[in-house]
Every structure is written in C-alpha cells, then in structure tokens.
Amino acid sequence: MGLNAALAVHPASGRGAAARVAEAVAARLRPAVDRLDLLTATSVEESRALMRSSHAEGLDVLIVLGGDGAAHQGVQFCADHGVALGLVPSGTGNDFARALGIPADPRAATDALARALQAGHRRRVDLGRAGDTWFSTVLCAGFDAAVNARANAMRWPAGPRRYDLAILAELAAFRPSPIVVHTDHGVLSGETSLIAVGNTPYYGGGIPICPDATPDDGLFDVTVIGAPGRARLLRMLPHLRTGEHVHKPSVETFRTRTLRVEAPGWPVYADGEDQGQTPVEAVCVPSALTVVAPAP
C-alpha cells in the first residue's frame, strides 16, 4: 500500500511566503510519496473541509506549509484523526517546528521531511489539551497572553521584533493580579504577572519561556513570573531570549500533568491562538500526535 500525503498550504503565512514556495515544496516532496494532494485554503473552515475530504480518500500524512497558526490547525486534525503530521515552516514564529528540530528554511525543511518520509521516520509526541483544543507548544495566561493579542493585531514589523514591540507596549497597561493554580502536587497562589504552560520550550518566535520542556515526558513545564514591578520586569525581558529568566527570584518553575488556572478574567492563548479567558484547565496527553521527523 502506497504512502498518501497532502500538502496543506496557507498562502498568507509569512506574509505570502507559503504561497511563493508552495510549488517548489510540492515538487521536492512528490518523489518521497506515492500520492500528494495539494490543499490550498484561505480560511480555517475551508482548510478543515479539505483535510476531511483528503482523509476520506486514505490520507496517511498531512504536511503543513505555514506558520504556527497553520501548524495549530494541522495538530487539531491529525490528533483527532490519527494522521501523522509533517511541518514545513514558512510563518513568522514557527515555534513548533523549532522545538522539533526542523530547519527554519522551507527548502531545507522540505528536503529533511522528504528524507524522513522515505526512511519511515516517525516520532510520537505529547500534546496539551484545554477543553476541546489541542496545543503543541505553550498555553499562556496573563501578561504574555495580552502581548500575544497585541502582536496579532499589529501589521508591522514581521517576525520576533513584532513580539518585542508588543511587550513594550503592553507593559504600560498591564497590572499583576492574584491567581490560584491547582497542580498535581497542590495549590499555588499569589500576585502574578504571567503563567506559561509548556509542552515545548518556545513561544513568540523563539522565546524559550519554558526552556527545559520536552514533548515526550508526559508532563508540562510551567513558568510563573510573579509581580516584580514594571522596571524589574523590563530588565528581565532580555533574559527571556536566553532562558536565564528562570533563575530570577520572582520566577517559579515546576512540572505537572494537569493544572487549573483561576485568575480575574485573564486572556488565555495556546499556540498563539485565542482561547478566551481564565479559568482554564489543561492536561498533558502523552504520545497524542505522530510527527514525521527523525528522533532528536
């Protein structure tokens, strides 16, 4: 039985980068599979409909060409339907691809994926589950979620710089709040600026907010930043890019399989996608997703 794959293209990803490289990516992948369907969609609804149609015809591997938003939609479909996921990053963040060790350049990523397809390399990775939504990278609430919302609304600049500017803008408006966090090991509470629940280390285009998170240990790595004040929080920001923030006195880290976050109407984002407001519950589901990639 042959290997049936579909290439889901989100033309707007990376300010049109996905559309520009789609044909070249497809040409590189076709020799590695027996069948490759091209699924081009401009909306989530259209994308899901095309994925369902392809699945009905015997889909084995869904390959997503796009950024983290596109990858998030691919994760939803693949986890729910038992289909393997391949990624060719072409967005502005690409945090899930980064966590899996996939090259940032779309052509290099395509060549690596083609080799993995031909060799039959597969990995099982964990996913987070919040309500009806799967997430592969980080669920966040509080300051960082507010930054995510602001960054999504900005049209300039592209890439990580947009996230950095959103951080600075949000500093002027955000206030720490009391939260209660229920974990496997008890309850934490206090004045807090943000909580990040990591299945993988990165969000915001490469910020290792949960630097030790790995997607195959059955646990979340959780980072909680207290209420250090604007000036100290601002001084902490450069350390976020290196992962050194976890050593600051106002930062607490721990691991848990389940948690519930109770806070006064904080925004919640997962994989950079809006998930409403707190309270929010999440659980780490071991080996929930198959990805086409060599072992780390």
Short mmCIF file of C-alpha atoms in Angstrom, two decimals:
data_model
loop_
_atom_site.label_atom_id
_atom_site.label_comp_id
_atom_site.label_asym_id
_atom_site.label_seq_id
_atom_site.Cartn_x
_atom_site.Cartn_y
_atom_site.Cartn_z
CA MET A 1 0.00 0.00 0.00
CA GLY A 2 1.39 3.38 -1.02
CA LEU A 3 2.01 6.45 1.10
CA ASN A 4 -0.71 9.06 0.62
CA ALA A 5 0.14 12.60 1.70
CA ALA A 6 -1.46 16.00 1.48
CA LEU A 7 0.29 19.38 1.48
CA ALA A 8 -1.87 21.96 3.25
CA VAL A 9 -0.86 25.44 2.10
CA HIS A 10 -1.88 28.62 3.88
CA PRO A 11 -0.99 31.27 1.27
CA ALA A 12 -0.96 34.19 3.71
CA SER A 13 1.55 32.58 6.09
CA GLY A 14 4.78 34.51 6.43
CA ARG A 15 3.30 37.46 4.51
CA GLY A 16 2.84 35.32 1.41
CA ALA A 17 5.98 33.22 1.82
CA ALA A 18 4.00 29.97 1.83
CA ALA A 19 2.34 30.77 -1.49
CA ARG A 20 5.66 31.66 -3.08
CA VAL A 21 7.36 28.37 -2.21
CA ALA A 22 4.37 26.00 -2.44
CA GLU A 23 5.14 24.60 -5.90
CA ALA A 24 8.82 24.11 -5.10
CA VAL A 25 7.93 22.33 -1.85
CA ALA A 26 5.43 20.07 -3.65
CA ALA A 27 7.99 19.22 -6.33
CA ARG A 28 10.54 18.19 -3.69
CA LEU A 29 8.01 16.04 -1.81
CA ARG A 30 6.41 14.14 -4.69
CA PRO A 31 9.30 11.67 -5.19
CA ALA A 32 9.06 10.72 -1.48
CA VAL A 33 5.38 9.67 -1.54
CA ASP A 34 3.03 7.74 -3.80
CA ARG A 35 0.38 10.44 -3.86
CA LEU A 36 0.47 14.11 -2.91
CA ASP A 37 -2.69 16.21 -2.81
CA LEU A 38 -2.34 20.00 -2.69
CA LEU A 39 -4.80 21.60 -0.24
CA THR A 40 -4.87 25.39 -0.59
CA ALA A 41 -7.18 27.19 1.82
CA THR A 42 -7.72 30.80 2.84
CA SER A 43 -9.80 30.08 5.95
CA VAL A 44 -9.82 27.62 8.82
CA GLU A 45 -13.19 26.25 7.73
CA GLU A 46 -12.01 25.66 4.17
CA SER A 47 -8.81 24.04 5.40
CA ARG A 48 -10.67 21.64 7.67
CA ALA A 49 -13.08 20.67 4.89
CA LEU A 50 -10.19 19.88 2.53
CA MET A 51 -8.43 17.85 5.23
CA ARG A 52 -11.59 15.81 5.89
CA SER A 53 -12.01 15.13 2.18
CA SER A 54 -8.40 14.00 1.84
CA HIS A 55 -8.74 11.80 4.94
CA ALA A 56 -11.76 10.08 3.41
CA GLU A 57 -9.52 9.06 0.49
CA GLY A 58 -6.92 7.39 2.71
CA LEU A 59 -4.64 10.15 3.98
CA ASP A 60 -1.52 8.92 5.80
CA VAL A 61 0.47 12.13 6.33
CA LEU A 62 -0.67 15.73 6.48
CA ILE A 63 2.15 18.17 5.65
CA VAL A 64 1.53 21.76 6.72
CA LEU A 65 3.27 24.59 4.88
CA GLY A 66 2.80 27.67 7.03
CA GLY A 67 3.43 29.18 10.44
CA ASP A 68 2.31 28.34 13.95
CA GLY A 69 -1.34 29.14 13.22
CA ALA A 70 -1.35 26.69 10.33
CA ALA A 71 0.53 24.11 12.40
CA HIS A 72 -2.05 24.52 15.17
CA GLN A 73 -4.86 23.65 12.76
CA GLY A 74 -2.88 20.68 11.49
CA VAL A 75 -2.38 19.45 15.05
CA GLN A 76 -6.14 19.58 15.70
CA PHE A 77 -6.88 17.47 12.65
CA CYS A 78 -4.04 14.97 13.00
CA ALA A 79 -4.57 14.33 16.71
CA ASP A 80 -8.28 13.78 16.21
CA HIS A 81 -7.92 11.52 13.14
CA GLY A 82 -4.75 9.53 13.85
CA VAL A 83 -2.90 11.05 10.89
CA ALA A 84 0.84 11.77 11.00
CA LEU A 85 1.92 15.43 10.77
CA GLY A 86 4.81 16.91 8.81
CA LEU A 87 5.85 20.56 9.01
CA VAL A 88 7.47 22.93 6.53
CA PRO A 89 7.79 26.24 8.39
CA SER A 90 7.09 29.44 6.46
CA GLY A 91 5.49 31.72 9.03
CA THR A 92 6.80 34.41 11.36
CA GLY A 93 7.10 32.28 14.51
CA ASN A 94 7.49 28.58 13.63
CA ASP A 95 7.83 27.60 17.29
CA PHE A 96 6.55 24.02 17.00
CA ALA A 97 8.89 23.33 14.08
CA ARG A 98 11.76 24.84 16.08
CA ALA A 99 11.00 22.57 19.03
CA LEU A 100 11.09 19.52 16.75
CA GLY A 101 14.47 20.49 15.31
CA ILE A 102 13.08 21.23 11.85
CA PRO A 103 15.23 23.61 9.76
CA ALA A 104 13.90 27.17 9.59
CA ASP A 105 14.49 27.45 5.83
CA PRO A 106 11.47 25.98 3.97
CA ARG A 107 13.59 24.29 1.31
CA ALA A 108 15.93 22.71 3.85
CA ALA A 109 12.92 21.65 5.91
CA THR A 110 11.31 20.10 2.83
CA ASP A 111 14.44 18.12 1.99
CA ALA A 112 14.68 16.88 5.60
CA LEU A 113 11.00 15.92 5.54
CA ALA A 114 11.39 14.08 2.22
CA ARG A 115 14.25 12.05 3.67
CA ALA A 116 12.20 11.26 6.79
CA LEU A 117 9.24 10.15 4.65
CA GLN A 118 11.42 7.86 2.55
CA ALA A 119 13.11 6.39 5.63
CA GLY A 120 9.82 5.96 7.52
CA HIS A 121 10.98 8.10 10.44
CA ARG A 122 8.12 8.82 12.86
CA ARG A 123 8.01 10.24 16.40
CA ARG A 124 5.25 10.20 18.98
CA VAL A 125 4.98 13.47 20.92
CA ASP A 126 2.79 14.75 23.72
CA LEU A 127 0.13 17.42 23.30
CA GLY A 128 -1.67 19.66 25.72
CA ARG A 129 -5.45 19.60 25.87
CA ALA A 130 -7.51 22.57 27.06
CA GLY A 131 -11.22 21.96 26.69
CA ASP A 132 -11.74 20.82 23.10
CA THR A 133 -8.44 22.29 21.87
CA TRP A 134 -5.10 20.57 21.41
CA PHE A 135 -1.92 22.61 21.76
CA SER A 136 1.61 21.63 20.83
CA THR A 137 3.73 24.47 22.21
CA VAL A 138 2.71 26.79 25.06
CA LEU A 139 -0.52 27.80 26.74
CA CYS A 140 -0.17 31.16 28.45
CA ALA A 141 -2.32 33.47 30.55
CA GLY A 142 -1.78 36.98 31.83
CA PHE A 143 0.84 39.40 30.54
CA ASP A 144 2.22 37.16 27.80
CA ALA A 145 -1.26 36.33 26.51
CA ALA A 146 -2.06 40.06 26.39
CA VAL A 147 1.19 40.56 24.45
CA ASN A 148 0.15 37.79 22.06
CA ALA A 149 -3.17 39.50 21.42
CA ARG A 150 -1.45 42.82 20.78
CA ALA A 151 1.15 41.24 18.48
CA ASN A 152 -1.57 39.51 16.46
CA ALA A 153 -3.23 42.87 15.88
CA MET A 154 0.00 44.53 14.70
CA ARG A 155 0.86 44.63 11.00
CA TRP A 156 4.47 45.72 11.46
CA PRO A 157 7.18 44.60 11.94
CA ALA A 158 7.33 40.95 10.92
CA GLY A 159 8.97 38.20 12.95
CA PRO A 160 10.17 38.28 16.56
CA ARG A 161 10.59 42.08 16.55
CA ARG A 162 6.82 42.45 16.44
CA TYR A 163 6.53 40.43 19.64
CA ASP A 164 9.25 42.52 21.29
CA LEU A 165 7.44 45.76 20.47
CA ALA A 166 4.15 44.30 21.71
CA ILE A 167 5.85 43.51 25.03
CA LEU A 168 6.97 47.11 25.45
CA ALA A 169 3.54 48.46 24.56
CA GLU A 170 1.73 46.09 26.89
CA LEU A 171 3.99 46.97 29.83
CA ALA A 172 2.27 50.34 30.09
CA ALA A 173 -1.18 48.84 30.55
CA PHE A 174 -0.80 45.52 32.34
CA ARG A 175 -1.19 45.02 36.09
CA PRO A 176 -0.28 41.87 38.07
CA SER A 177 -3.23 40.05 39.62
CA PRO A 178 -3.84 37.36 42.22
CA ILE A 179 -4.13 33.87 40.74
CA VAL A 180 -4.68 30.36 42.06
CA VAL A 181 -3.04 27.43 40.29
CA HIS A 182 -4.12 23.85 41.03
CA THR A 183 -1.45 21.26 40.12
CA ASP A 184 -0.77 17.56 40.61
CA HIS A 185 1.16 18.46 43.75
CA GLY A 186 -1.05 21.06 45.41
CA VAL A 187 -2.19 24.64 45.07
CA LEU A 188 -0.12 27.75 44.39
CA SER A 189 -1.40 31.30 44.83
CA GLY A 190 -0.15 34.87 44.84
CA GLU A 191 0.27 38.07 42.86
CA THR A 192 1.39 37.07 39.40
CA SER A 193 2.23 38.66 36.04
CA LEU A 194 2.01 35.58 33.84
CA ILE A 195 1.87 31.81 33.71
CA ALA A 196 3.20 29.78 30.78
CA VAL A 197 2.39 26.08 30.42
CA GLY A 198 4.93 24.48 28.10
CA ASN A 199 4.63 21.24 26.19
CA THR A 200 7.65 22.56 24.26
CA PRO A 201 10.01 25.42 25.16
CA TYR A 202 9.17 28.24 22.76
CA TYR A 203 6.61 30.89 22.01
CA GLY A 204 6.65 34.36 20.45
CA GLY A 205 9.06 33.42 17.66
CA GLY A 206 11.73 31.63 19.65
CA ILE A 207 11.40 32.83 23.25
CA PRO A 208 12.28 29.83 25.48
CA ILE A 209 9.74 30.67 28.18
CA CYS A 210 9.84 27.04 29.42
CA PRO A 211 13.41 26.23 28.42
CA ASP A 212 13.54 22.66 29.71
CA ALA A 213 10.20 21.50 28.28
CA THR A 214 10.29 18.38 26.11
CA PRO A 215 7.30 16.94 24.22
CA ASP A 216 7.88 13.32 25.20
CA ASP A 217 7.96 13.22 29.02
CA GLY A 218 4.21 13.27 29.72
CA LEU A 219 4.48 16.49 31.72
CA PHE A 220 4.10 20.24 31.29
CA ASP A 221 6.91 22.55 32.28
CA VAL A 222 5.28 25.57 33.92
CA THR A 223 6.84 29.01 34.35
CA VAL A 224 5.22 31.52 36.70
CA ILE A 225 6.50 35.10 36.90
CA GLY A 226 5.38 36.93 39.99
CA ALA A 227 4.86 40.68 40.38
CA PRO A 228 8.35 42.20 40.11
CA GLY A 229 7.15 45.66 39.04
CA ARG A 230 7.47 47.27 35.62
CA ALA A 231 11.11 48.28 35.94
CA ARG A 232 12.29 44.83 37.07
CA LEU A 233 10.07 43.11 34.53
CA LEU A 234 11.56 45.29 31.80
CA ARG A 235 15.08 44.38 32.95
CA MET A 236 14.09 40.72 32.87
CA LEU A 237 12.98 40.80 29.22
CA PRO A 238 16.43 40.27 27.64
CA HIS A 239 16.83 37.16 29.77
CA LEU A 240 13.69 35.67 28.22
CA ARG A 241 15.54 35.26 24.92
CA THR A 242 18.23 33.17 26.60
CA GLY A 243 16.11 31.20 29.07
CA GLU A 244 18.00 32.74 32.00
CA HIS A 245 14.80 34.27 33.38
CA VAL A 246 14.08 31.02 35.22
CA HIS A 247 16.88 31.86 37.66
CA LYS A 248 15.35 35.18 38.74
CA PRO A 249 13.89 35.43 42.28
CA SER A 250 10.42 36.35 41.02
CA VAL A 251 10.20 33.28 38.76
CA GLU A 252 8.96 29.86 39.82
CA THR A 253 9.05 26.72 37.69
CA PHE A 254 7.56 23.28 38.21
CA ARG A 255 6.22 20.26 36.32
CA THR A 256 2.74 18.84 36.35
CA ARG A 257 0.48 16.72 34.16
CA THR A 258 -2.67 18.67 34.94
CA LEU A 259 -3.45 22.16 36.12
CA ARG A 260 -6.22 24.67 36.54
CA VAL A 261 -5.57 28.42 36.46
CA GLU A 262 -8.00 30.71 38.24
CA ALA A 263 -7.46 34.44 37.69
CA PRO A 264 -9.63 37.56 37.25
CA GLY A 265 -10.56 37.28 33.57
CA TRP A 266 -7.03 36.98 32.20
CA PRO A 267 -6.68 36.35 28.44
CA VAL A 268 -5.56 32.83 27.50
CA TYR A 269 -3.64 31.85 24.36
CA ALA A 270 -2.39 28.45 23.20
CA ASP A 271 -0.05 28.04 20.21
CA GLY A 272 -0.60 31.76 19.68
CA GLU A 273 -4.35 31.26 19.25
CA ASP A 274 -7.03 32.95 21.35
CA GLN A 275 -8.63 30.58 23.89
CA GLY A 276 -10.82 33.07 25.72
CA GLN A 277 -10.25 33.90 29.37
CA THR A 278 -9.42 32.22 32.65
CA PRO A 279 -10.33 29.99 34.39
CA VAL A 280 -8.65 27.39 32.19
CA GLU A 281 -7.83 23.73 32.72
CA ALA A 282 -5.15 21.81 30.81
CA VAL A 283 -3.86 18.25 30.74
CA CYS A 284 -0.75 16.81 29.09
CA VAL A 285 -1.70 13.83 26.90
CA PRO A 286 1.28 11.53 26.28
CA SER A 287 2.04 10.43 22.69
CA ALA A 288 -1.06 12.15 21.35
CA LEU A 289 0.49 13.04 17.98
CA THR A 290 2.67 11.31 15.41
CA VAL A 291 5.12 13.58 13.59
CA VAL A 292 7.27 12.74 10.59
CA ALA A 293 10.73 13.66 11.83
CA PRO A 294 13.89 11.87 12.93
CA ALA A 295 14.36 11.26 16.63
CA PRO A 296 16.09 14.15 18.46
#
